[in-house]
C-alpha cells in the first residue's frame, strides 16, 4: 500500500479509503468485520463512516458495527485513521441535525459512544449548513479539539467558495481549519475540477473522492451484462445514465481491455493520477471486492492513456482543458 499526507497535515493515510456505507444494509456484521481485518492486512489504514450510515434514523448502525470491531482489540483502533461525519438527521426533534454548536457537541459524543473510542481522527461536516455562522462552527470544533475528542476536521460536498469561507474563518481564529474535503468525483462527474480542486490545492485541503465508479457505471457494467452478472447499475437513474452514455462506456471498457486492466481499476487509478486527490473511497460489500480494489494502486497510466480518457470523458466547460474561469470564459 502507498501512503500520503492528508492535505497539509502531518497525518499519513493510505491511498485508498475503506468506505463503510454498506456495513449493515448490504453487508452483515460478520462480513463487515472480515473486510476491515482484510483492509488492515493490505495496509489500508483510513476508514470512513458517518453517523447516519445504516439508514435507520438515530440508530447509527454502521458506527456500532465498527465499534464492536474495535472492541475486539488487537490494535484495531490504534492502526486505524478513523473518520466519521455529522449533519444528517438523527432524530425528529429540532437540533438533532446540521451544524449548530448543540448538535456538534451531542453528535460527537454519540459517535464516540457508538464507535467505542475516546477520540476521532477526522470529524467531517457531511454537508454545508447555510444557517449556522462559521464562528459558531469553529468554536464548537475547537472545544472538541481542546477536549482531545477530535484531532482533525474535514468537509464533504462543499463548493470551492465554501472551502475558502471555512478556511478564512478558521484563519481568523488561528485554527488549523479543514484538512480534507469529500466530493463526488469520477471520470463521468468532473465538476469539482472547476472550483473545488483549485481551492483545495490552494488551501492545502486533501480531496477524497466518493463514488469513484459513478454508481458502478465505470466498473465494467457492459461486460457484466454480457456475462449475465447482476449489477445495480442497470436500474433506475443508473440505467438512464447507462443508456445515455453507452457508447462512451463501451469505448472505456475497450480501452481498459487493451490495457489489460479491469475497468474499475482504471477508474480508480485515474483519480489517483489527479493532482490534489488524497485517496478515493472504495465501498466493498465483500472481501473479494476489497481484494480486487488493491490493483488500482499499482496501475500506472501513461500520458497517452490519460489523454484518451480525457477524450472519452471531457472536463466540464467548453474549454474544459483549462482551469476556471477560462474553462467557461475567455
Short mmCIF file of C-alpha atoms in Angstrom, two decimals:
data_model
loop_
_atom_site.label_atom_id
_atom_site.label_comp_id
_atom_site.label_asym_id
_atom_site.label_seq_id
_atom_site.Cartn_x
_atom_site.Cartn_y
_atom_site.Cartn_z
CA UNK A 1 0.00 0.00 0.00
CA UNK A 2 1.13 3.53 -0.74
CA UNK A 3 0.64 6.34 1.76
CA UNK A 4 0.38 10.10 1.53
CA UNK A 5 -0.29 13.07 3.79
CA UNK A 6 -3.88 14.12 4.40
CA UNK A 7 -3.85 17.61 2.93
CA UNK A 8 -1.28 19.83 4.59
CA UNK A 9 -1.48 17.87 7.84
CA UNK A 10 1.19 15.52 9.14
CA UNK A 11 -1.26 12.60 9.14
CA UNK A 12 -0.25 9.65 6.93
CA UNK A 13 -3.12 7.84 5.23
CA UNK A 14 -3.42 5.04 2.69
CA UNK A 15 -4.12 5.92 -0.95
CA UNK A 16 -7.42 4.06 -0.69
CA UNK A 17 -10.11 4.82 1.88
CA UNK A 18 -12.29 1.99 3.16
CA UNK A 19 -15.85 3.26 2.87
CA UNK A 20 -18.28 1.56 5.25
CA UNK A 21 -21.68 2.68 3.93
CA UNK A 22 -22.59 -0.90 3.02
CA UNK A 23 -21.91 -2.21 6.52
CA UNK A 24 -25.30 -3.14 7.91
CA UNK A 25 -27.68 -2.53 4.98
CA UNK A 26 -25.76 -4.62 2.41
CA UNK A 27 -23.06 -6.47 4.37
CA UNK A 28 -23.55 -8.47 7.56
CA UNK A 29 -21.65 -7.53 10.71
CA UNK A 30 -19.53 -10.69 10.47
CA UNK A 31 -18.57 -9.94 6.88
CA UNK A 32 -18.01 -6.26 7.71
CA UNK A 33 -15.53 -7.26 10.41
CA UNK A 34 -13.78 -9.58 7.95
CA UNK A 35 -13.49 -6.74 5.41
CA UNK A 36 -11.95 -4.41 8.00
CA UNK A 37 -9.48 -7.07 9.10
CA UNK A 38 -8.50 -7.68 5.47
CA UNK A 39 -8.12 -3.94 4.89
CA UNK A 40 -5.52 -3.82 7.66
CA UNK A 41 -3.77 -6.84 6.15
CA UNK A 42 -3.48 -4.86 2.90
CA UNK A 43 -2.19 -1.79 4.74
CA UNK A 44 -5.35 0.30 4.36
CA UNK A 45 -5.43 2.46 7.49
CA UNK A 46 -8.04 5.08 6.52
CA UNK A 47 -11.68 4.16 7.32
CA UNK A 48 -14.64 6.45 6.59
CA UNK A 49 -18.14 6.30 8.04
CA UNK A 50 -21.00 8.61 9.11
CA UNK A 51 -23.47 8.75 11.97
CA UNK A 52 -26.40 8.28 9.55
CA UNK A 53 -25.00 5.16 7.84
CA UNK A 54 -27.26 2.18 8.30
CA UNK A 55 -30.12 4.44 7.25
CA UNK A 56 -32.34 3.86 10.30
CA UNK A 57 -32.80 7.26 11.87
CA UNK A 58 -30.95 7.68 15.13
CA UNK A 59 -29.55 4.15 15.20
CA UNK A 60 -26.02 4.69 13.89
CA UNK A 61 -25.92 1.07 12.79
CA UNK A 62 -22.66 1.25 10.86
CA UNK A 63 -20.82 3.08 13.64
CA UNK A 64 -21.97 0.39 16.08
CA UNK A 65 -20.57 -2.33 13.78
CA UNK A 66 -17.21 -0.57 13.62
CA UNK A 67 -17.23 -0.01 17.39
CA UNK A 68 -17.75 -3.69 18.11
CA UNK A 69 -14.86 -4.45 15.74
CA UNK A 70 -12.61 -2.04 17.64
CA UNK A 71 -13.69 -3.72 20.89
CA UNK A 72 -12.06 -6.96 19.73
CA UNK A 73 -8.71 -5.31 20.44
CA UNK A 74 -5.56 -6.45 18.71
CA UNK A 75 -4.52 -2.89 17.88
CA UNK A 76 -7.51 -2.40 15.57
CA UNK A 77 -8.26 1.12 16.78
CA UNK A 78 -4.62 2.16 17.04
CA UNK A 79 -3.92 1.13 13.43
CA UNK A 80 -6.95 2.99 12.06
CA UNK A 81 -7.28 6.60 10.97
CA UNK A 82 -10.97 6.90 11.82
CA UNK A 83 -13.20 9.39 10.04
CA UNK A 84 -16.90 9.94 10.63
CA UNK A 85 -19.40 12.63 9.68
CA UNK A 86 -22.26 14.65 11.10
CA UNK A 87 -25.06 16.74 9.58
CA UNK A 88 -27.88 14.35 8.71
CA UNK A 89 -30.92 13.95 10.94
CA UNK A 90 -30.54 11.58 13.89
CA UNK A 91 -33.99 12.32 15.32
CA UNK A 92 -37.27 14.17 14.83
CA UNK A 93 -36.64 16.99 17.28
CA UNK A 94 -35.03 20.33 16.43
CA UNK A 95 -31.24 20.48 16.83
CA UNK A 96 -30.75 16.79 16.03
CA UNK A 97 -29.17 17.61 12.68
CA UNK A 98 -26.94 20.13 10.91
CA UNK A 99 -24.08 22.09 12.45
CA UNK A 100 -25.28 24.07 15.45
CA UNK A 101 -22.92 24.05 18.42
CA UNK A 102 -25.51 21.99 20.27
CA UNK A 103 -25.72 19.29 17.60
CA UNK A 104 -21.95 19.22 17.12
CA UNK A 105 -21.47 18.52 20.81
CA UNK A 106 -24.20 15.88 21.00
CA UNK A 107 -23.35 14.19 17.68
CA UNK A 108 -19.65 13.91 18.53
CA UNK A 109 -20.35 12.31 21.91
CA UNK A 110 -22.85 9.87 20.40
CA UNK A 111 -20.44 8.85 17.62
CA UNK A 112 -17.69 8.29 20.17
CA UNK A 113 -20.03 6.09 22.21
CA UNK A 114 -21.12 4.00 19.23
CA UNK A 115 -17.58 3.67 17.86
CA UNK A 116 -16.26 2.69 21.32
CA UNK A 117 -13.36 5.09 21.15
CA UNK A 118 -12.37 8.21 23.06
CA UNK A 119 -11.31 10.25 20.01
CA UNK A 120 -11.91 10.70 16.30
CA UNK A 121 -9.01 11.24 13.93
CA UNK A 122 -11.14 13.15 11.41
CA UNK A 123 -14.56 14.70 12.01
CA UNK A 124 -16.31 15.81 8.83
CA UNK A 125 -19.25 18.05 8.04
CA UNK A 126 -21.40 15.93 5.74
CA UNK A 127 -22.85 19.00 4.01
CA UNK A 128 -22.93 22.78 4.08
CA UNK A 129 -25.10 24.38 6.78
CA UNK A 130 -26.10 27.77 5.42
CA UNK A 131 -27.88 28.75 8.64
CA UNK A 132 -25.00 28.39 11.11
CA UNK A 133 -22.22 31.01 11.16
CA UNK A 134 -18.64 29.86 10.83
CA UNK A 135 -17.71 31.44 14.17
CA UNK A 136 -20.13 29.09 15.89
CA UNK A 137 -18.94 26.03 13.97
CA UNK A 138 -15.24 26.65 14.55
CA UNK A 139 -15.76 27.49 18.22
CA UNK A 140 -17.63 24.21 18.75
CA UNK A 141 -14.96 22.29 16.84
CA UNK A 142 -12.14 23.97 18.78
CA UNK A 143 -13.75 22.83 22.04
CA UNK A 144 -13.77 19.22 20.75
CA UNK A 145 -10.10 19.53 19.89
CA UNK A 146 -9.23 21.03 23.27
CA UNK A 147 -11.05 18.15 24.93
CA UNK A 148 -8.99 15.66 22.92
CA UNK A 149 -12.10 14.23 21.26
CA UNK A 150 -11.16 15.19 17.68
CA UNK A 151 -7.77 15.70 16.04
CA UNK A 152 -8.63 16.96 12.53
CA UNK A 153 -11.65 18.39 10.74
CA UNK A 154 -12.94 17.97 7.21
CA UNK A 155 -15.86 18.76 4.95
CA UNK A 156 -17.97 16.97 2.37
CA UNK A 157 -19.99 18.23 -0.60
CA UNK A 158 -18.66 21.79 -0.27
CA UNK A 159 -18.34 24.19 -3.17
CA UNK A 160 -15.00 25.87 -3.76
CA UNK A 161 -16.15 29.14 -2.20
CA UNK A 162 -17.38 27.25 0.89
CA UNK A 163 -13.86 25.90 1.35
CA UNK A 164 -12.46 29.42 1.09
CA UNK A 165 -15.08 30.74 3.51
CA UNK A 166 -14.29 28.00 6.03
CA UNK A 167 -10.53 28.43 5.82
CA UNK A 168 -10.58 32.21 6.14
CA UNK A 169 -12.86 31.97 9.17
CA UNK A 170 -10.50 29.41 10.71
CA UNK A 171 -7.50 31.63 9.95
CA UNK A 172 -9.14 34.48 11.85
CA UNK A 173 -9.32 32.19 14.89
CA UNK A 174 -5.71 30.97 14.43
CA UNK A 175 -7.18 27.49 13.92
CA UNK A 176 -5.89 24.79 11.56
CA UNK A 177 -9.22 24.57 9.74
CA UNK A 178 -10.06 21.91 7.18
CA UNK A 179 -7.57 19.23 6.13
CA UNK A 180 -9.89 17.32 3.77
CA UNK A 181 -12.91 17.60 1.51
CA UNK A 182 -15.04 14.68 0.29
CA UNK A 183 -16.56 15.33 -3.13
CA UNK A 184 -18.23 13.24 -5.77
CA UNK A 185 -15.52 12.90 -8.40
CA UNK A 186 -15.02 10.42 -11.20
CA UNK A 187 -14.48 10.36 -14.94
CA UNK A 188 -18.19 10.96 -15.57
CA UNK A 189 -18.57 13.70 -12.94
CA UNK A 190 -15.68 16.15 -13.12
CA UNK A 191 -17.36 19.37 -11.92
CA UNK A 192 -15.01 19.66 -8.92
CA UNK A 193 -12.19 20.46 -11.32
CA UNK A 194 -13.68 23.91 -11.96
CA UNK A 195 -13.53 25.35 -8.43
CA UNK A 196 -13.27 22.72 -5.68
CA UNK A 197 -9.94 21.18 -6.67
CA UNK A 198 -8.19 24.54 -7.24
CA UNK A 199 -9.50 25.85 -3.92
CA UNK A 200 -8.48 22.67 -2.10
CA UNK A 201 -4.98 22.77 -3.58
CA UNK A 202 -4.60 26.45 -2.62
CA UNK A 203 -5.58 25.83 0.99
CA UNK A 204 -3.80 22.51 1.39
CA UNK A 205 -7.01 20.50 1.68
CA UNK A 206 -6.80 16.86 0.61
CA UNK A 207 -9.61 15.75 -1.71
CA UNK A 208 -11.28 12.40 -1.01
CA UNK A 209 -13.45 11.36 -3.98
CA UNK A 210 -16.64 9.45 -3.28
CA UNK A 211 -18.49 7.40 -5.89
CA UNK A 212 -15.25 6.87 -7.87
CA UNK A 213 -17.03 4.48 -10.27
CA UNK A 214 -20.19 6.58 -10.65
CA UNK A 215 -22.50 4.02 -9.09
CA UNK A 216 -20.84 1.12 -10.90
CA UNK A 217 -21.09 2.56 -14.44
CA UNK A 218 -17.28 2.66 -14.65
CA UNK A 219 -16.88 -0.77 -13.12
CA UNK A 220 -17.37 -2.90 -16.23
CA UNK A 221 -21.16 -2.78 -16.33
CA UNK A 222 -21.45 -3.72 -20.03
CA UNK A 223 -19.07 -6.64 -19.65
CA UNK A 224 -21.07 -7.85 -16.65
CA UNK A 225 -24.27 -7.61 -18.67
CA UNK A 226 -22.77 -9.73 -21.43
CA UNK A 227 -21.63 -12.27 -18.85
CA UNK A 228 -25.06 -12.37 -17.27
CA UNK A 229 -23.96 -10.82 -14.00
CA UNK A 230 -26.35 -8.70 -11.97
CA UNK A 231 -25.47 -5.07 -11.49
CA UNK A 232 -27.01 -2.24 -9.51
CA UNK A 233 -26.10 -0.04 -12.49
CA UNK A 234 -28.89 -1.47 -14.64
CA UNK A 235 -31.88 0.00 -12.83
CA UNK A 236 -33.34 3.42 -12.03
CA UNK A 237 -31.23 6.50 -12.66
CA UNK A 238 -28.16 4.36 -13.32
CA UNK A 239 -29.97 2.63 -16.17
CA UNK A 240 -30.90 6.01 -17.67
CA UNK A 241 -27.28 7.17 -17.42
CA UNK A 242 -26.09 3.92 -18.98
CA UNK A 243 -28.41 4.35 -21.94
CA UNK A 244 -27.27 7.96 -22.39
CA UNK A 245 -23.54 7.20 -22.21
CA UNK A 246 -23.46 3.64 -23.56
CA UNK A 247 -21.10 4.43 -26.47
CA UNK A 248 -18.56 6.16 -24.23
CA UNK A 249 -18.72 3.41 -21.64
CA UNK A 250 -18.25 0.81 -24.40
CA UNK A 251 -15.11 2.64 -25.58
CA UNK A 252 -13.94 2.97 -21.98
CA UNK A 253 -14.25 -0.76 -21.36
CA UNK A 254 -12.42 -1.47 -24.62
CA UNK A 255 -9.59 0.83 -23.52
CA UNK A 256 -9.32 -0.97 -20.20
CA UNK A 257 -9.24 -4.30 -22.02
CA UNK A 258 -6.46 -3.06 -24.31
CA UNK A 259 -4.50 -2.06 -21.19
CA UNK A 260 -5.10 -5.45 -19.62
CA UNK A 261 -6.85 -3.75 -16.70
CA UNK A 262 -10.23 -4.10 -15.09
CA UNK A 263 -12.49 -1.10 -15.79
CA UNK A 264 -12.93 -0.47 -12.06
CA UNK A 265 -9.16 -0.39 -11.57
CA UNK A 266 -8.79 2.08 -14.44
CA UNK A 267 -11.39 4.45 -12.99
CA UNK A 268 -9.78 4.49 -9.55
CA UNK A 269 -6.25 4.70 -10.97
CA UNK A 270 -7.26 7.77 -13.00
CA UNK A 271 -8.33 9.50 -9.78
CA UNK A 272 -5.02 8.62 -8.14
CA UNK A 273 -3.26 10.43 -11.01
CA UNK A 274 -5.15 13.71 -10.38
CA UNK A 275 -3.25 16.45 -8.55
CA UNK A 276 -4.74 17.14 -5.14
CA UNK A 277 -6.51 13.79 -4.73
CA UNK A 278 -5.55 12.10 -1.49
CA UNK A 279 -7.44 8.82 -1.76
CA UNK A 280 -10.69 7.62 -3.38
CA UNK A 281 -13.27 5.90 -1.21
CA UNK A 282 -13.93 2.27 -2.06
CA UNK A 283 -17.06 0.65 -0.67
CA UNK A 284 -16.66 -3.13 -0.91
CA UNK A 285 -19.57 -5.37 0.01
CA UNK A 286 -17.34 -8.46 0.18
CA UNK A 287 -13.74 -9.34 0.96
CA UNK A 288 -13.23 -10.34 -2.68
CA UNK A 289 -14.31 -6.89 -3.84
CA UNK A 290 -11.84 -5.33 -1.42
CA UNK A 291 -9.02 -7.56 -2.67
CA UNK A 292 -9.76 -6.56 -6.26
CA UNK A 293 -9.62 -2.84 -5.47
CA UNK A 294 -5.95 -3.04 -4.49
CA UNK A 295 -4.88 -3.46 -8.12
CA UNK A 296 -5.72 0.17 -8.85
CA UNK A 297 -2.90 1.46 -6.64
CA UNK A 298 -0.30 -0.30 -8.79
CA UNK A 299 -1.82 0.70 -12.13
CA UNK A 300 0.29 3.48 -13.68
CA UNK A 301 -1.23 5.39 -16.59
CA UNK A 302 0.92 6.99 -19.28
CA UNK A 303 0.22 10.32 -20.95
CA UNK A 304 -1.45 8.71 -23.97
CA UNK A 305 -3.90 6.80 -21.75
CA UNK A 306 -4.70 9.91 -19.71
CA UNK A 307 -5.27 11.87 -22.92
CA UNK A 308 -7.59 9.16 -24.28
CA UNK A 309 -9.61 9.23 -21.05
CA UNK A 310 -9.92 12.99 -21.40
CA UNK A 311 -11.28 12.46 -24.92
CA UNK A 312 -13.86 9.96 -23.70
CA UNK A 313 -14.86 11.96 -20.62
CA UNK A 314 -14.01 15.62 -21.21
CA UNK A 315 -13.55 18.08 -18.36
CA UNK A 316 -16.56 20.38 -17.82
CA UNK A 317 -16.98 23.62 -19.73
CA UNK A 318 -16.46 24.46 -23.42
CA UNK A 319 -12.75 24.92 -22.70
CA UNK A 320 -12.57 22.11 -20.19
CA UNK A 321 -8.86 21.51 -20.51
CA UNK A 322 -8.27 24.90 -18.90
CA UNK A 323 -8.83 25.98 -15.29
CA UNK A 324 -11.76 28.14 -14.22
CA UNK A 325 -12.72 30.76 -15.27
CA UNK A 326 -11.00 30.08 -18.63
CA UNK A 327 -12.82 26.72 -18.74
CA UNK A 328 -16.06 28.55 -19.45
CA UNK A 329 -14.99 32.10 -20.33
CA UNK A 330 -12.24 33.83 -22.28
#
